[in-house]
Structures are given as structure tokens and as C-alpha cells.
Amino acid sequence: MSWETTIETYDEIEGLRWVRNVDLQTGPHSSVLSGDKITNLVVRKSGHDTEYRVWGIHLTSDDQLTFVAKSDDKPIVLPFVDCRRGSRTAGNHFEITAHPDTSKRLVIPMGVAHRPINTNGLITLNTPVFYWDYRKLNGHKADEVGIVNIMRDAEVEDFPLYDVCRFKVPSWAYPISLALFKERYDPTYNTPFVFDRDGKLHVLRKRAEMVP
């Protein structure tokens, strides 16, 4: 039996699904959770204003979110909008709720807008899967538009549709990609912030010093 199996899918958003994690129990209250080629840990501080102010739309990666723990018992509310041009469910908006559970991860496909709610003290592991493309995405180079941000009070019915990358980055290329990233952004890096205004993408770059 494979541990990498799909547990649940949603007809409302094509590709949105829960997948079983490799979560090996080592005791009554402990386990070892296997990550992936890249694993990010996101911690929302307890007792602070940690709610997301924007919707995030990834055009070059699938998010894979494992909710590890949070500071209260409120369910995590996860609204979605399918912003993929050409998707069978393009334009659909849908909402689910979840609680911390290390046995599974939520796969959010590229081009699906999302904005987690009730994130007080939430600890999340993200093991993204990256994609690439040689064509321009919505008028920009693919590496310039990794994430599009839309303000959280925008009407979901008015969200624009976007092209997303078409080709998965192979496993052997991940170390190369990371090395190129470090070379490009050390000792300083440019952080692109992409936002949508009237259906057109605008790219802002902020110069920032790397902290040792």
C-alpha cells in the first residue's frame, strides 16, 4: 500500500485535494513526518493579528500544506477561487474547513487563489512542487510572477484569470535551482511583489539586505 495516496478531492475546484503524508508514529504522542525536496515552516504568532491581508495566487508552484498545530480550537477556514485560464472549474469559488492533522496535506494547485482564516498560532509545513515555462506568463517572465496578490476585500466573482506554468521541475534540478537562487540573491536580493490592477499584472521590486 502506498502512503502517497489521495484521500479526498473536490469537484468544485479541479485538482484541490488532500493527500496522505508519510507520518510514522514513534510513540503515543510523537511521530516523524517526512518532508519533500523543499520544506518551508510557516508560524503565525499566537495572540497577534496574523490574518492574511491578501489572497495568494501561485503561478509557478503547487502549495502542499500540512497543518501541524494552532493555539485554539477554532477550525481553519480555507476559501478558494479558481483563477486558472482554461480550467474546467475556472471562476468557481469554494470554502472548506480543517483542523491540524499531520497525517495529511492539502494540495492547492497553481492558479487557485487562497487565503487561510483563523490562523492564530497556526504552524504549517509547506512542501511546494515547482513548475517552469519558457513562455511569458500574462506578459511577464515566469520567475517574475511567482505569486500574484489580490486584496482580501475584493469580490471573488471579479477575480481575473491567469496562465500558469506547464512543466514540472524535475527532482534532479532542485539542487541546481537552489544554488542559482543563492548565487542570484546573495549578498542582496530583490523580492518581487506582484499585484493585479484592472486585470493587468504589475511587478514591484524591493531591495533588501540579506541577514546572515
Short mmCIF file of C-alpha atoms in Angstrom, two decimals:
data_model
loop_
_atom_site.label_atom_id
_atom_site.label_comp_id
_atom_site.label_asym_id
_atom_site.label_seq_id
_atom_site.Cartn_x
_atom_site.Cartn_y
_atom_site.Cartn_z
CA MET A 1 0.00 0.00 0.00
CA SER A 2 1.35 3.44 -0.95
CA TRP A 3 1.32 6.22 1.61
CA GLU A 4 1.24 8.80 -1.21
CA THR A 5 -2.46 8.38 -1.90
CA THR A 6 -5.24 10.87 -2.46
CA ILE A 7 -7.70 10.90 0.43
CA GLU A 8 -10.31 13.41 -0.75
CA THR A 9 -10.99 15.55 -3.82
CA TYR A 10 -13.40 18.42 -4.52
CA ASP A 11 -15.41 18.72 -7.72
CA GLU A 12 -15.83 22.46 -7.11
CA ILE A 13 -12.10 23.18 -7.68
CA GLU A 14 -10.31 20.85 -10.10
CA GLY A 15 -7.11 19.43 -8.55
CA LEU A 16 -7.77 20.61 -4.99
CA ARG A 17 -7.24 17.55 -2.79
CA TRP A 18 -5.99 16.01 0.44
CA VAL A 19 -3.06 13.59 0.15
CA ARG A 20 -1.78 11.17 2.78
CA ASN A 21 1.54 12.11 4.42
CA VAL A 22 4.34 9.78 5.42
CA ASP A 23 3.72 10.26 9.16
CA LEU A 24 5.40 7.50 11.16
CA GLN A 25 4.30 7.13 14.78
CA THR A 26 7.22 6.82 17.23
CA GLY A 27 5.17 6.86 20.43
CA PRO A 28 1.72 7.65 21.88
CA HIS A 29 2.24 11.38 21.35
CA SER A 30 5.08 11.60 18.84
CA SER A 31 5.78 10.90 15.19
CA VAL A 32 8.28 11.54 12.42
CA LEU A 33 6.86 13.49 9.48
CA SER A 34 8.69 13.10 6.18
CA GLY A 35 9.13 16.28 4.15
CA ASP A 36 9.95 16.74 0.48
CA LYS A 37 12.60 18.30 -1.75
CA ILE A 38 11.86 21.70 -0.21
CA THR A 39 10.03 22.16 3.10
CA ASN A 40 9.04 25.56 4.49
CA LEU A 41 7.85 26.11 8.06
CA VAL A 42 5.32 28.92 8.48
CA VAL A 43 4.48 30.07 12.03
CA ARG A 44 1.70 32.56 12.77
CA LYS A 45 2.33 34.02 16.24
CA SER A 46 -0.31 33.43 18.88
CA GLY A 47 -2.21 36.45 20.16
CA HIS A 48 -1.15 38.70 17.25
CA ASP A 49 -3.01 39.97 14.19
CA THR A 50 -1.93 37.12 11.95
CA GLU A 51 -4.80 37.10 9.45
CA TYR A 52 -3.72 37.28 5.83
CA ARG A 53 -4.46 40.65 4.21
CA VAL A 54 -4.26 39.34 0.64
CA TRP A 55 -5.26 36.36 -1.43
CA GLY A 56 -2.27 34.47 -2.79
CA ILE A 57 -2.24 33.01 -6.30
CA HIS A 58 0.83 30.91 -7.13
CA LEU A 59 1.57 30.69 -10.85
CA THR A 60 4.76 28.60 -10.66
CA SER A 61 4.11 26.14 -7.82
CA ASP A 62 1.53 23.93 -6.14
CA ASP A 63 1.25 24.52 -2.40
CA GLN A 64 1.17 21.39 -0.24
CA LEU A 65 0.11 22.40 3.28
CA THR A 66 0.31 20.24 6.39
CA PHE A 67 -1.38 21.90 9.37
CA VAL A 68 0.66 20.87 12.39
CA ALA A 69 -0.85 22.79 15.33
CA LYS A 70 -2.59 26.02 16.33
CA SER A 71 -3.25 27.97 19.52
CA ASP A 72 -7.02 27.50 19.73
CA ASP A 73 -9.71 25.05 18.72
CA LYS A 74 -11.26 27.21 16.00
CA PRO A 75 -11.30 25.47 12.63
CA ILE A 76 -9.02 26.80 9.89
CA VAL A 77 -11.25 28.29 7.20
CA LEU A 78 -9.88 27.92 3.68
CA PRO A 79 -11.64 29.84 0.87
CA PHE A 80 -10.53 29.26 -2.74
CA VAL A 81 -11.12 30.82 -6.15
CA ASP A 82 -10.06 29.02 -9.34
CA CYS A 83 -8.21 31.67 -11.38
CA ARG A 84 -6.70 29.32 -13.98
CA ARG A 85 -7.42 30.23 -17.56
CA GLY A 86 -8.69 27.12 -19.31
CA SER A 87 -9.55 25.21 -16.13
CA ARG A 88 -12.74 23.15 -16.10
CA THR A 89 -13.71 24.92 -12.85
CA ALA A 90 -12.37 28.40 -13.73
CA GLY A 91 -14.20 31.12 -11.82
CA ASN A 92 -15.55 28.77 -9.16
CA HIS A 93 -15.21 29.80 -5.52
CA PHE A 94 -15.40 27.29 -2.70
CA GLU A 95 -14.62 27.02 1.02
CA ILE A 96 -13.55 24.18 3.31
CA THR A 97 -12.60 23.93 6.98
CA ALA A 98 -9.79 21.94 8.56
CA HIS A 99 -8.03 21.20 11.84
CA PRO A 100 -4.37 20.38 12.47
CA ASP A 101 -3.60 16.85 11.33
CA THR A 102 -0.09 15.72 10.40
CA SER A 103 -1.36 12.59 8.64
CA LYS A 104 -2.42 14.54 5.54
CA ARG A 105 -1.58 17.59 3.45
CA LEU A 106 -3.74 19.89 1.36
CA VAL A 107 -2.63 20.28 -2.27
CA ILE A 108 -3.57 23.69 -3.71
CA PRO A 109 -2.92 23.75 -7.46
CA MET A 110 -1.22 26.62 -9.23
CA GLY A 111 -3.59 29.41 -10.15
CA VAL A 112 -6.04 28.74 -7.29
CA ALA A 113 -6.39 31.80 -5.06
CA HIS A 114 -6.42 31.05 -1.33
CA ARG A 115 -6.48 32.98 1.95
CA PRO A 116 -6.48 30.96 5.19
CA ILE A 117 -8.64 32.39 8.00
CA ASN A 118 -8.45 31.68 11.77
CA THR A 119 -4.67 31.34 11.73
CA ASN A 120 -3.96 32.28 15.37
CA GLY A 121 -0.82 30.39 16.37
CA LEU A 122 -1.02 28.20 13.26
CA ILE A 123 2.07 26.15 12.39
CA THR A 124 2.13 24.96 8.78
CA LEU A 125 4.57 22.87 6.78
CA ASN A 126 4.61 23.66 3.07
CA THR A 127 6.29 21.23 0.68
CA PRO A 128 5.72 23.01 -2.65
CA VAL A 129 6.08 21.45 -6.08
CA PHE A 130 7.66 23.81 -8.61
CA TYR A 131 6.97 24.28 -12.32
CA TRP A 132 8.63 26.23 -15.11
CA ASP A 133 7.82 27.60 -18.53
CA TYR A 134 9.72 29.23 -21.37
CA ARG A 135 6.75 31.31 -22.48
CA LYS A 136 5.78 34.55 -20.81
CA LEU A 137 3.04 34.33 -18.21
CA ASN A 138 0.48 37.10 -18.54
CA GLY A 139 3.04 39.40 -20.13
CA HIS A 140 5.91 38.73 -17.70
CA LYS A 141 8.74 36.23 -17.32
CA ALA A 142 7.70 33.23 -15.26
CA ASP A 143 10.24 33.97 -12.49
CA GLU A 144 8.79 37.48 -12.08
CA VAL A 145 5.24 36.35 -11.34
CA GLY A 146 5.65 33.52 -8.87
CA ILE A 147 2.81 34.89 -6.72
CA VAL A 148 0.00 37.31 -7.53
CA ASN A 149 -1.66 39.08 -4.60
CA ILE A 150 -5.25 40.34 -4.51
CA MET A 151 -6.58 42.35 -1.57
CA ARG A 152 -8.79 40.29 0.74
CA ASP A 153 -11.88 42.51 0.37
CA ALA A 154 -12.00 42.08 -3.43
CA GLU A 155 -15.13 40.46 -4.83
CA VAL A 156 -14.33 36.84 -5.72
CA GLU A 157 -16.65 36.99 -8.72
CA ASP A 158 -14.34 39.63 -10.23
CA PHE A 159 -11.03 37.77 -9.84
CA PRO A 160 -9.11 37.70 -13.16
CA LEU A 161 -7.93 34.50 -14.85
CA TYR A 162 -4.23 33.76 -15.35
CA ASP A 163 -1.98 31.41 -17.29
CA VAL A 164 0.18 29.10 -15.16
CA CYS A 165 3.42 27.21 -15.84
CA ARG A 166 3.10 23.96 -17.79
CA PHE A 167 6.16 21.86 -16.89
CA LYS A 168 7.12 20.29 -13.56
CA VAL A 169 10.69 20.95 -12.41
CA PRO A 170 12.39 17.50 -12.30
CA SER A 171 13.78 16.23 -8.99
CA TRP A 172 17.39 16.36 -10.19
CA ALA A 173 17.05 20.08 -10.96
CA TYR A 174 16.06 21.18 -7.44
CA PRO A 175 19.67 21.43 -6.11
CA ILE A 176 20.63 23.38 -9.22
CA SER A 177 17.68 25.72 -8.80
CA LEU A 178 18.56 26.36 -5.15
CA ALA A 179 22.22 27.02 -5.99
CA LEU A 180 21.20 29.51 -8.69
CA PHE A 181 18.82 31.18 -6.25
CA LYS A 182 21.57 31.67 -3.66
CA GLU A 183 24.00 32.94 -6.28
CA ARG A 184 21.48 35.40 -7.63
CA TYR A 185 20.30 36.82 -4.30
CA ASP A 186 23.48 36.83 -2.19
CA PRO A 187 24.54 39.19 -0.60
CA THR A 188 21.40 41.14 -1.50
CA TYR A 189 18.19 40.08 -3.11
CA ASN A 190 15.27 41.61 -4.93
CA THR A 191 11.91 40.49 -3.63
CA PRO A 192 9.21 40.79 -6.32
CA PHE A 193 5.73 41.78 -5.19
CA VAL A 194 3.14 41.20 -7.89
CA PHE A 195 -0.34 42.60 -7.72
CA ASP A 196 -3.31 42.81 -10.02
CA ARG A 197 -4.87 46.12 -11.02
CA ASP A 198 -7.71 46.23 -13.53
CA GLY A 199 -6.74 42.84 -14.95
CA LYS A 200 -3.08 43.76 -15.54
CA LEU A 201 -0.11 42.49 -13.54
CA HIS A 202 2.33 44.97 -12.02
CA VAL A 203 5.69 43.91 -10.60
CA LEU A 204 7.33 45.88 -7.79
CA ARG A 205 10.81 45.08 -6.55
CA LYS A 206 12.12 45.84 -3.08
CA ARG A 207 15.86 45.94 -2.44
CA ALA A 208 16.69 44.23 0.86
CA GLU A 209 19.88 43.25 2.68
CA MET A 210 20.43 39.57 3.41
CA VAL A 211 20.63 38.84 7.14
CA PRO A 212 23.47 36.40 7.99
#
